[in-house]
Amino acid sequence: RTPMKARKLASIIEYCALIGDAHIAAPRILSIAPEVDDRVGWYTSEYIEGESSDWVATAAPQVQDRWLSSLGRYVGRIHSINEPCFRQRRPAGQEFAEWSSLVVNQLDATMPAFLSTGVVDERVAAEIRMTAVSVAESLDDTVRPAIVHRDIYLPNVLSHGPSIRALIDYEHVRSWDPVADLTKIELWIAPLMSNGLSAFWEGYATSASLPEEYHRRLSLTNILEAIAALPFWVARVDSKHRDEYLDMLRRSLENLG
């Protein structure tokens, strides 16, 4: 794998170990290069047999539903692993007892780069921040921390037919609101499914409790994702994904009133 900050890799190692300890397939890190200036030049991870799930986009509706149900069970099992607090990384990351405290921390880290893109002015950015923090505070009694992958889309899902083998590429893993895992599922998987996500939720319910206040929580995690990712898409001059994320940001803000 390509170079990565040593602290980030240490966090991935611990999260994947926690998932593996729960008897859920996850790619454990097997060896790493010596650390130089807080960066690891390469690392190797466990091989898990399976194929990218890109094929699901053109599968028959009943096959898509079986795949979605398997994905829901798998994701629900990860979300059911006990996490005592919210945090951005393990093992030395700052711990947050409340979801709103982590949201503030996330916005402090990502808002400057978001502002530098010029997609909104400072006044609008301040309004977005105020909305996000207010909604997060209103959800503090509802949201519990869970291990979230935060990058679930077809190429990152290993499958064997309609059965899920594992998620790969844990670079964005955190201890967040579990609904954060639905941001990219709703954005990039749901539109390809003939019957929507109903089979996903049926599978999820066999492993974890269905999330309360789902739509408000999803709107908030969508906003956090858009603020964090838009600088990347703008820097790459990727107008398709830039516009897609701007539209997600706009719709999520509208949903929150």
PDB file of C-alpha atoms in Angstrom:
ATOM      1  CA  ARG A   1       0.000   0.000   0.000  1.00  0.00           C
ATOM      2  CA  THR A   2       1.031   3.623  -0.477  1.00  0.00           C
ATOM      3  CA  PRO A   3       2.639   5.868   2.188  1.00  0.00           C
ATOM      4  CA  MET A   4       0.543   6.856   5.177  1.00  0.00           C
ATOM      5  CA  LYS A   5       0.992   8.786   8.398  1.00  0.00           C
ATOM      6  CA  ALA A   6       2.152   6.453  11.146  1.00  0.00           C
ATOM      7  CA  ARG A   7      -0.511   7.621  13.600  1.00  0.00           C
ATOM      8  CA  LYS A   8      -3.241   7.013  11.041  1.00  0.00           C
ATOM      9  CA  LEU A   9      -1.946   3.529  10.321  1.00  0.00           C
ATOM     10  CA  ALA A  10      -1.765   2.760  14.057  1.00  0.00           C
ATOM     11  CA  SER A  11      -5.434   3.690  14.319  1.00  0.00           C
ATOM     12  CA  ILE A  12      -6.390   1.451  11.383  1.00  0.00           C
ATOM     13  CA  ILE A  13      -4.439  -1.438  12.927  1.00  0.00           C
ATOM     14  CA  GLU A  14      -6.321  -1.142  16.205  1.00  0.00           C
ATOM     15  CA  TYR A  15      -9.759  -0.745  14.634  1.00  0.00           C
ATOM     16  CA  CYS A  16      -9.269  -3.741  12.325  1.00  0.00           C
ATOM     17  CA  ALA A  17      -8.058  -5.790  15.296  1.00  0.00           C
ATOM     18  CA  LEU A  18     -11.193  -4.868  17.271  1.00  0.00           C
ATOM     19  CA  ILE A  19     -13.392  -5.908  14.363  1.00  0.00           C
ATOM     20  CA  GLY A  20     -11.454  -9.148  13.927  1.00  0.00           C
ATOM     21  CA  ASP A  21     -11.716  -9.892  17.645  1.00  0.00           C
ATOM     22  CA  ALA A  22     -15.497  -9.720  17.219  1.00  0.00           C
ATOM     23  CA  HIS A  23     -15.174 -12.537  14.648  1.00  0.00           C
ATOM     24  CA  ILE A  24     -15.940 -10.218  11.743  1.00  0.00           C
ATOM     25  CA  ALA A  25     -13.666 -10.395   8.712  1.00  0.00           C
ATOM     26  CA  ALA A  26     -11.417  -7.327   8.397  1.00  0.00           C
ATOM     27  CA  PRO A  27      -7.983  -6.919   6.753  1.00  0.00           C
ATOM     28  CA  ARG A  28      -5.469  -7.035   9.596  1.00  0.00           C
ATOM     29  CA  ILE A  29      -2.156  -5.262   8.984  1.00  0.00           C
ATOM     30  CA  LEU A  30       0.628  -7.877   8.794  1.00  0.00           C
ATOM     31  CA  SER A  31       3.825  -5.838   8.372  1.00  0.00           C
ATOM     32  CA  ILE A  32       4.880  -2.218   8.029  1.00  0.00           C
ATOM     33  CA  ALA A  33       7.986  -0.391   6.849  1.00  0.00           C
ATOM     34  CA  PRO A  34      10.113   1.547   9.358  1.00  0.00           C
ATOM     35  CA  GLU A  35       8.612   4.894  10.315  1.00  0.00           C
ATOM     36  CA  VAL A  36      10.347   7.988   8.875  1.00  0.00           C
ATOM     37  CA  ASP A  37       9.158  11.492   9.813  1.00  0.00           C
ATOM     38  CA  ASP A  38       5.809  10.172  11.078  1.00  0.00           C
ATOM     39  CA  ARG A  39       5.200   8.347   7.791  1.00  0.00           C
ATOM     40  CA  VAL A  40       5.209   4.682   6.865  1.00  0.00           C
ATOM     41  CA  GLY A  41       6.423   4.049   3.331  1.00  0.00           C
ATOM     42  CA  TRP A  42       4.494   0.817   2.829  1.00  0.00           C
ATOM     43  CA  TYR A  43       2.547  -1.837   4.642  1.00  0.00           C
ATOM     44  CA  THR A  44       0.981  -5.182   3.840  1.00  0.00           C
ATOM     45  CA  SER A  45      -2.405  -6.389   4.963  1.00  0.00           C
ATOM     46  CA  GLU A  46      -4.116  -9.729   5.237  1.00  0.00           C
ATOM     47  CA  TYR A  47      -5.526 -11.152   2.014  1.00  0.00           C
ATOM     48  CA  ILE A  48      -9.261 -11.802   2.142  1.00  0.00           C
ATOM     49  CA  GLU A  49     -10.688 -13.777  -0.741  1.00  0.00           C
ATOM     50  CA  GLY A  50     -13.474 -12.026  -2.617  1.00  0.00           C
ATOM     51  CA  GLU A  51     -14.194  -9.678  -5.488  1.00  0.00           C
ATOM     52  CA  SER A  52     -15.110  -6.025  -5.767  1.00  0.00           C
ATOM     53  CA  SER A  53     -18.868  -5.580  -5.700  1.00  0.00           C
ATOM     54  CA  ASP A  54     -19.072  -3.380  -8.820  1.00  0.00           C
ATOM     55  CA  TRP A  55     -21.002  -6.209 -10.508  1.00  0.00           C
ATOM     56  CA  VAL A  56     -23.972  -5.603  -8.209  1.00  0.00           C
ATOM     57  CA  ALA A  57     -24.943  -2.474 -10.162  1.00  0.00           C
ATOM     58  CA  THR A  58     -26.146  -4.591 -13.090  1.00  0.00           C
ATOM     59  CA  ALA A  59     -27.354  -7.666 -11.170  1.00  0.00           C
ATOM     60  CA  ALA A  60     -30.956  -8.851 -11.142  1.00  0.00           C
ATOM     61  CA  PRO A  61     -33.155  -7.161  -8.487  1.00  0.00           C
ATOM     62  CA  GLN A  62     -33.445 -10.313  -6.367  1.00  0.00           C
ATOM     63  CA  VAL A  63     -29.649 -10.749  -6.379  1.00  0.00           C
ATOM     64  CA  GLN A  64     -29.197  -7.089  -5.413  1.00  0.00           C
ATOM     65  CA  ASP A  65     -31.583  -7.600  -2.490  1.00  0.00           C
ATOM     66  CA  ARG A  66     -29.664 -10.653  -1.254  1.00  0.00           C
ATOM     67  CA  TRP A  67     -26.391  -8.705  -1.502  1.00  0.00           C
ATOM     68  CA  LEU A  68     -27.895  -5.704   0.327  1.00  0.00           C
ATOM     69  CA  SER A  69     -29.257  -7.929   3.097  1.00  0.00           C
ATOM     70  CA  SER A  70     -25.823  -9.483   3.569  1.00  0.00           C
ATOM     71  CA  LEU A  71     -24.225  -6.024   3.617  1.00  0.00           C
ATOM     72  CA  GLY A  72     -26.753  -4.829   6.200  1.00  0.00           C
ATOM     73  CA  ARG A  73     -25.979  -7.791   8.480  1.00  0.00           C
ATOM     74  CA  TYR A  74     -22.238  -7.219   8.134  1.00  0.00           C
ATOM     75  CA  VAL A  75     -22.386  -3.460   8.807  1.00  0.00           C
ATOM     76  CA  GLY A  76     -24.803  -3.987  11.693  1.00  0.00           C
ATOM     77  CA  ARG A  77     -22.383  -6.433  13.311  1.00  0.00           C
ATOM     78  CA  ILE A  78     -19.597  -3.837  13.186  1.00  0.00           C
ATOM     79  CA  HIS A  79     -21.909  -1.172  14.600  1.00  0.00           C
ATOM     80  CA  SER A  80     -22.780  -3.510  17.482  1.00  0.00           C
ATOM     81  CA  ILE A  81     -19.198  -3.661  18.748  1.00  0.00           C
ATOM     82  CA  ASN A  82     -19.137  -1.820  22.058  1.00  0.00           C
ATOM     83  CA  GLU A  83     -17.429   1.580  21.831  1.00  0.00           C
ATOM     84  CA  PRO A  84     -17.144   3.559  25.081  1.00  0.00           C
ATOM     85  CA  CYS A  85     -16.744   7.007  23.504  1.00  0.00           C
ATOM     86  CA  PHE A  86     -16.580   9.031  20.300  1.00  0.00           C
ATOM     87  CA  ARG A  87     -13.117   9.577  18.859  1.00  0.00           C
ATOM     88  CA  GLN A  88     -11.302  10.383  15.622  1.00  0.00           C
ATOM     89  CA  ARG A  89      -8.630   7.725  15.975  1.00  0.00           C
ATOM     90  CA  ARG A  90      -7.187   5.058  18.226  1.00  0.00           C
ATOM     91  CA  PRO A  91      -5.303   4.432  20.439  1.00  0.00           C
ATOM     92  CA  ALA A  92      -4.264   7.934  21.501  1.00  0.00           C
ATOM     93  CA  GLY A  93      -7.047  10.041  19.996  1.00  0.00           C
ATOM     94  CA  GLN A  94      -8.985  12.485  22.124  1.00  0.00           C
ATOM     95  CA  GLU A  95     -12.100  10.927  23.662  1.00  0.00           C
ATOM     96  CA  PHE A  96     -15.501  12.638  23.542  1.00  0.00           C
ATOM     97  CA  ALA A  97     -18.411  11.652  25.749  1.00  0.00           C
ATOM     98  CA  GLU A  98     -20.966  13.427  23.556  1.00  0.00           C
ATOM     99  CA  TRP A  99     -21.559  13.380  19.804  1.00  0.00           C
ATOM    100  CA  SER A 100     -21.804  17.184  19.648  1.00  0.00           C
ATOM    101  CA  SER A 101     -18.296  17.559  21.106  1.00  0.00           C
ATOM    102  CA  LEU A 102     -16.834  15.407  18.357  1.00  0.00           C
ATOM    103  CA  VAL A 103     -18.820  17.338  15.734  1.00  0.00           C
ATOM    104  CA  VAL A 104     -17.272  20.583  16.972  1.00  0.00           C
ATOM    105  CA  ASN A 105     -13.829  18.954  16.825  1.00  0.00           C
ATOM    106  CA  GLN A 106     -14.491  17.750  13.260  1.00  0.00           C
ATOM    107  CA  LEU A 107     -15.661  21.183  12.123  1.00  0.00           C
ATOM    108  CA  ASP A 108     -12.640  22.882  13.703  1.00  0.00           C
ATOM    109  CA  ALA A 109     -10.403  20.554  11.676  1.00  0.00           C
ATOM    110  CA  THR A 110     -12.180  20.732   8.325  1.00  0.00           C
ATOM    111  CA  MET A 111     -13.851  24.138   8.037  1.00  0.00           C
ATOM    112  CA  PRO A 112     -10.687  26.166   7.122  1.00  0.00           C
ATOM    113  CA  ALA A 113      -9.986  24.017   4.041  1.00  0.00           C
ATOM    114  CA  PHE A 114     -13.682  24.063   3.138  1.00  0.00           C
ATOM    115  CA  LEU A 115     -13.703  27.878   3.271  1.00  0.00           C
ATOM    116  CA  SER A 116     -10.577  28.043   1.110  1.00  0.00           C
ATOM    117  CA  THR A 117     -12.422  26.351  -1.768  1.00  0.00           C
ATOM    118  CA  GLY A 118     -14.610  29.421  -2.246  1.00  0.00           C
ATOM    119  CA  VAL A 119     -17.759  27.340  -2.744  1.00  0.00           C
ATOM    120  CA  VAL A 120     -19.413  29.377   0.040  1.00  0.00           C
ATOM    121  CA  ASP A 121     -18.544  32.656   1.734  1.00  0.00           C
ATOM    122  CA  GLU A 122     -17.714  33.107   5.419  1.00  0.00           C
ATOM    123  CA  ARG A 123     -21.273  34.058   6.365  1.00  0.00           C
ATOM    124  CA  VAL A 124     -22.763  30.927   4.821  1.00  0.00           C
ATOM    125  CA  ALA A 125     -20.016  28.773   6.320  1.00  0.00           C
ATOM    126  CA  ALA A 126     -20.787  30.204   9.771  1.00  0.00           C
ATOM    127  CA  GLU A 127     -24.488  29.421   9.283  1.00  0.00           C
ATOM    128  CA  ILE A 128     -23.680  25.854   8.230  1.00  0.00           C
ATOM    129  CA  ARG A 129     -21.495  25.387  11.283  1.00  0.00           C
ATOM    130  CA  MET A 130     -24.165  26.783  13.606  1.00  0.00           C
ATOM    131  CA  THR A 131     -26.788  24.457  12.122  1.00  0.00           C
ATOM    132  CA  ALA A 132     -24.534  21.398  12.391  1.00  0.00           C
ATOM    133  CA  VAL A 133     -23.611  22.060  16.034  1.00  0.00           C
ATOM    134  CA  SER A 134     -27.210  22.820  17.015  1.00  0.00           C
ATOM    135  CA  VAL A 135     -28.491  19.594  15.445  1.00  0.00           C
ATOM    136  CA  ALA A 136     -25.663  17.572  17.017  1.00  0.00           C
ATOM    137  CA  GLU A 137     -26.486  18.965  20.468  1.00  0.00           C
ATOM    138  CA  SER A 138     -30.149  18.029  20.000  1.00  0.00           C
ATOM    139  CA  LEU A 139     -29.068  14.451  19.217  1.00  0.00           C
ATOM    140  CA  ASP A 140     -26.720  13.937  22.169  1.00  0.00           C
ATOM    141  CA  ASP A 141     -29.274  11.816  24.040  1.00  0.00           C
ATOM    142  CA  THR A 142     -29.907   9.670  20.943  1.00  0.00           C
ATOM    143  CA  VAL A 143     -26.566   8.962  19.292  1.00  0.00           C
ATOM    144  CA  ARG A 144     -24.235   6.324  20.695  1.00  0.00           C
ATOM    145  CA  PRO A 145     -20.671   5.776  19.426  1.00  0.00           C
ATOM    146  CA  ALA A 146     -19.899   2.955  17.028  1.00  0.00           C
ATOM    147  CA  ILE A 147     -17.045   1.889  14.784  1.00  0.00           C
ATOM    148  CA  VAL A 148     -17.798   3.359  11.366  1.00  0.00           C
ATOM    149  CA  HIS A 149     -15.940   2.647   8.123  1.00  0.00           C
ATOM    150  CA  ARG A 150     -17.106   5.918   6.464  1.00  0.00           C
ATOM    151  CA  ASP A 151     -16.184   4.831   2.926  1.00  0.00           C
ATOM    152  CA  ILE A 152     -18.694   2.125   1.997  1.00  0.00           C
ATOM    153  CA  TYR A 153     -19.235   1.993  -1.737  1.00  0.00           C
ATOM    154  CA  LEU A 154     -19.092  -0.891  -4.210  1.00  0.00           C
ATOM    155  CA  PRO A 155     -15.297  -1.143  -4.785  1.00  0.00           C
ATOM    156  CA  ASN A 156     -14.691  -1.263  -1.011  1.00  0.00           C
ATOM    157  CA  VAL A 157     -17.067  -4.189  -0.447  1.00  0.00           C
ATOM    158  CA  LEU A 158     -15.587  -7.650  -1.051  1.00  0.00           C
ATOM    159  CA  SER A 159     -18.193 -10.229  -1.926  1.00  0.00           C
ATOM    160  CA  HIS A 160     -18.573 -13.781  -3.155  1.00  0.00           C
ATOM    161  CA  GLY A 161     -21.769 -13.762  -5.135  1.00  0.00           C
ATOM    162  CA  PRO A 162     -24.414 -12.042  -2.991  1.00  0.00           C
ATOM    163  CA  SER A 163     -22.546 -12.813   0.244  1.00  0.00           C
ATOM    164  CA  ILE A 164     -20.363 -10.120   1.814  1.00  0.00           C
ATOM    165  CA  ARG A 165     -16.842 -11.233   2.716  1.00  0.00           C
ATOM    166  CA  ALA A 166     -15.428  -7.983   4.158  1.00  0.00           C
ATOM    167  CA  LEU A 167     -15.044  -4.249   3.871  1.00  0.00           C
ATOM    168  CA  ILE A 168     -11.605  -3.032   2.809  1.00  0.00           C
ATOM    169  CA  ASP A 169      -9.748   0.312   2.878  1.00  0.00           C
ATOM    170  CA  TYR A 170     -10.269   1.470   6.444  1.00  0.00           C
ATOM    171  CA  GLU A 171      -8.471   4.795   5.979  1.00  0.00           C
ATOM    172  CA  HIS A 172     -11.513   6.783   7.168  1.00  0.00           C
ATOM    173  CA  VAL A 173     -12.489   4.613  10.144  1.00  0.00           C
ATOM    174  CA  ARG A 174     -13.651   6.465  13.271  1.00  0.00           C
ATOM    175  CA  SER A 175     -15.807   6.076  16.376  1.00  0.00           C
ATOM    176  CA  TRP A 176     -18.779   8.160  15.245  1.00  0.00           C
ATOM    177  CA  ASP A 177     -22.521   8.053  14.877  1.00  0.00           C
ATOM    178  CA  PRO A 178     -23.140   4.742  13.048  1.00  0.00           C
ATOM    179  CA  VAL A 179     -25.419   6.565  10.607  1.00  0.00           C
ATOM    180  CA  ALA A 180     -22.254   8.077   9.097  1.00  0.00           C
ATOM    181  CA  ASP A 181     -21.798   4.786   7.243  1.00  0.00           C
ATOM    182  CA  LEU A 182     -25.018   5.451   5.340  1.00  0.00           C
ATOM    183  CA  THR A 183     -23.803   8.682   3.721  1.00  0.00           C
ATOM    184  CA  LYS A 184     -22.013   6.973   0.840  1.00  0.00           C
ATOM    185  CA  ILE A 185     -24.388   4.012   0.816  1.00  0.00           C
ATOM    186  CA  GLU A 186     -27.275   6.415   0.198  1.00  0.00           C
ATOM    187  CA  LEU A 187     -25.246   8.525  -2.240  1.00  0.00           C
ATOM    188  CA  TRP A 188     -23.489   5.904  -4.364  1.00  0.00           C
ATOM    189  CA  ILE A 189     -25.163   2.523  -3.764  1.00  0.00           C
ATOM    190  CA  ALA A 190     -28.883   3.189  -3.273  1.00  0.00           C
ATOM    191  CA  PRO A 191     -29.403   4.805  -6.732  1.00  0.00           C
ATOM    192  CA  LEU A 192     -28.094   1.600  -8.363  1.00  0.00           C
ATOM    193  CA  MET A 193     -30.467  -0.720  -6.497  1.00  0.00           C
ATOM    194  CA  SER A 194     -33.757  -1.620  -8.158  1.00  0.00           C
ATOM    195  CA  ASN A 195     -35.648  -1.870  -4.851  1.00  0.00           C
ATOM    196  CA  GLY A 196     -33.835   0.788  -2.836  1.00  0.00           C
ATOM    197  CA  LEU A 197     -32.303  -0.052   0.543  1.00  0.00           C
ATOM    198  CA  SER A 198     -35.169  -1.966   2.150  1.00  0.00           C
ATOM    199  CA  ALA A 199     -33.219  -5.250   2.033  1.00  0.00           C
ATOM    200  CA  PHE A 200     -30.213  -3.538   3.632  1.00  0.00           C
ATOM    201  CA  TRP A 201     -32.292  -2.475   6.612  1.00  0.00           C
ATOM    202  CA  GLU A 202     -33.862  -5.916   6.922  1.00  0.00           C
ATOM    203  CA  GLY A 203     -30.381  -7.419   7.178  1.00  0.00           C
ATOM    204  CA  TYR A 204     -29.146  -4.660   9.475  1.00  0.00           C
ATOM    205  CA  ALA A 205     -31.996  -5.261  11.929  1.00  0.00           C
ATOM    206  CA  THR A 206     -30.786  -8.843  12.481  1.00  0.00           C
ATOM    207  CA  SER A 207     -27.475  -7.513  13.869  1.00  0.00           C
ATOM    208  CA  ALA A 208     -28.156  -4.070  15.368  1.00  0.00           C
ATOM    209  CA  SER A 209     -30.945  -1.759  16.474  1.00  0.00           C
ATOM    210  CA  LEU A 210     -32.359   0.458  13.748  1.00  0.00           C
ATOM    211  CA  PRO A 211     -31.257   4.089  14.261  1.00  0.00           C
ATOM    212  CA  GLU A 212     -33.726   6.530  15.755  1.00  0.00           C
ATOM    213  CA  GLU A 213     -34.111   9.968  14.135  1.00  0.00           C
ATOM    214  CA  TYR A 214     -32.372   8.527  11.091  1.00  0.00           C
ATOM    215  CA  HIS A 215     -33.029  11.342   8.626  1.00  0.00           C
ATOM    216  CA  ARG A 216     -31.803  14.138  10.898  1.00  0.00           C
ATOM    217  CA  ARG A 217     -28.709  12.135  11.772  1.00  0.00           C
ATOM    218  CA  LEU A 218     -28.043  11.327   8.123  1.00  0.00           C
ATOM    219  CA  SER A 219     -28.403  14.974   7.136  1.00  0.00           C
ATOM    220  CA  LEU A 220     -25.820  15.916   9.756  1.00  0.00           C
ATOM    221  CA  THR A 221     -23.312  13.251   8.728  1.00  0.00           C
ATOM    222  CA  ASN A 222     -23.851  14.268   5.088  1.00  0.00           C
ATOM    223  CA  ILE A 223     -22.928  17.845   6.012  1.00  0.00           C
ATOM    224  CA  LEU A 224     -19.786  16.701   7.828  1.00  0.00           C
ATOM    225  CA  GLU A 225     -18.782  14.561   4.840  1.00  0.00           C
ATOM    226  CA  ALA A 226     -19.367  17.379   2.353  1.00  0.00           C
ATOM    227  CA  ILE A 227     -17.311  19.869   4.359  1.00  0.00           C
ATOM    228  CA  ALA A 228     -14.439  17.384   4.692  1.00  0.00           C
ATOM    229  CA  ALA A 229     -14.444  16.093   1.105  1.00  0.00           C
ATOM    230  CA  LEU A 230     -15.198  19.157  -1.030  1.00  0.00           C
ATOM    231  CA  PRO A 231     -11.620  20.505  -0.778  1.00  0.00           C
ATOM    232  CA  PHE A 232     -10.415  17.173  -2.228  1.00  0.00           C
ATOM    233  CA  TRP A 233     -12.803  17.262  -5.177  1.00  0.00           C
ATOM    234  CA  VAL A 234     -12.119  20.948  -5.856  1.00  0.00           C
ATOM    235  CA  ALA A 235      -8.339  20.398  -5.764  1.00  0.00           C
ATOM    236  CA  ARG A 236      -8.702  17.541  -8.252  1.00  0.00           C
ATOM    237  CA  VAL A 237     -10.832  19.753 -10.517  1.00  0.00           C
ATOM    238  CA  ASP A 238     -13.460  17.001 -10.390  1.00  0.00           C
ATOM    239  CA  SER A 239     -16.593  18.970 -11.213  1.00  0.00           C
ATOM    240  CA  LYS A 240     -18.839  15.881 -11.213  1.00  0.00           C
ATOM    241  CA  HIS A 241     -18.114  14.944  -7.600  1.00  0.00           C
ATOM    242  CA  ARG A 242     -17.824  18.594  -6.525  1.00  0.00           C
ATOM    243  CA  ASP A 243     -21.338  19.288  -7.782  1.00  0.00           C
ATOM    244  CA  GLU A 244     -22.631  15.999  -6.332  1.00  0.00           C
ATOM    245  CA  TYR A 245     -21.311  16.910  -2.885  1.00  0.00           C
ATOM    246  CA  LEU A 246     -22.548  20.491  -3.109  1.00  0.00           C
ATOM    247  CA  ASP A 247     -26.004  19.159  -3.949  1.00  0.00           C
ATOM    248  CA  MET A 248     -25.828  16.735  -0.999  1.00  0.00           C
ATOM    249  CA  LEU A 249     -24.844  19.639   1.264  1.00  0.00           C
ATOM    250  CA  ARG A 250     -27.707  21.796  -0.004  1.00  0.00           C
ATOM    251  CA  ARG A 251     -30.322  19.042   0.345  1.00  0.00           C
ATOM    252  CA  SER A 252     -29.128  18.101   3.829  1.00  0.00           C
ATOM    253  CA  LEU A 253     -29.324  21.690   5.039  1.00  0.00           C
ATOM    254  CA  GLU A 254     -32.840  21.973   3.570  1.00  0.00           C
ATOM    255  CA  ASN A 255     -33.876  18.764   5.336  1.00  0.00           C
ATOM    256  CA  LEU A 256     -32.789  20.265   8.649  1.00  0.00           C
ATOM    257  CA  GLY A 257     -34.887  23.373   8.029  1.00  0.00           C
TER     258      GLY A 257
END
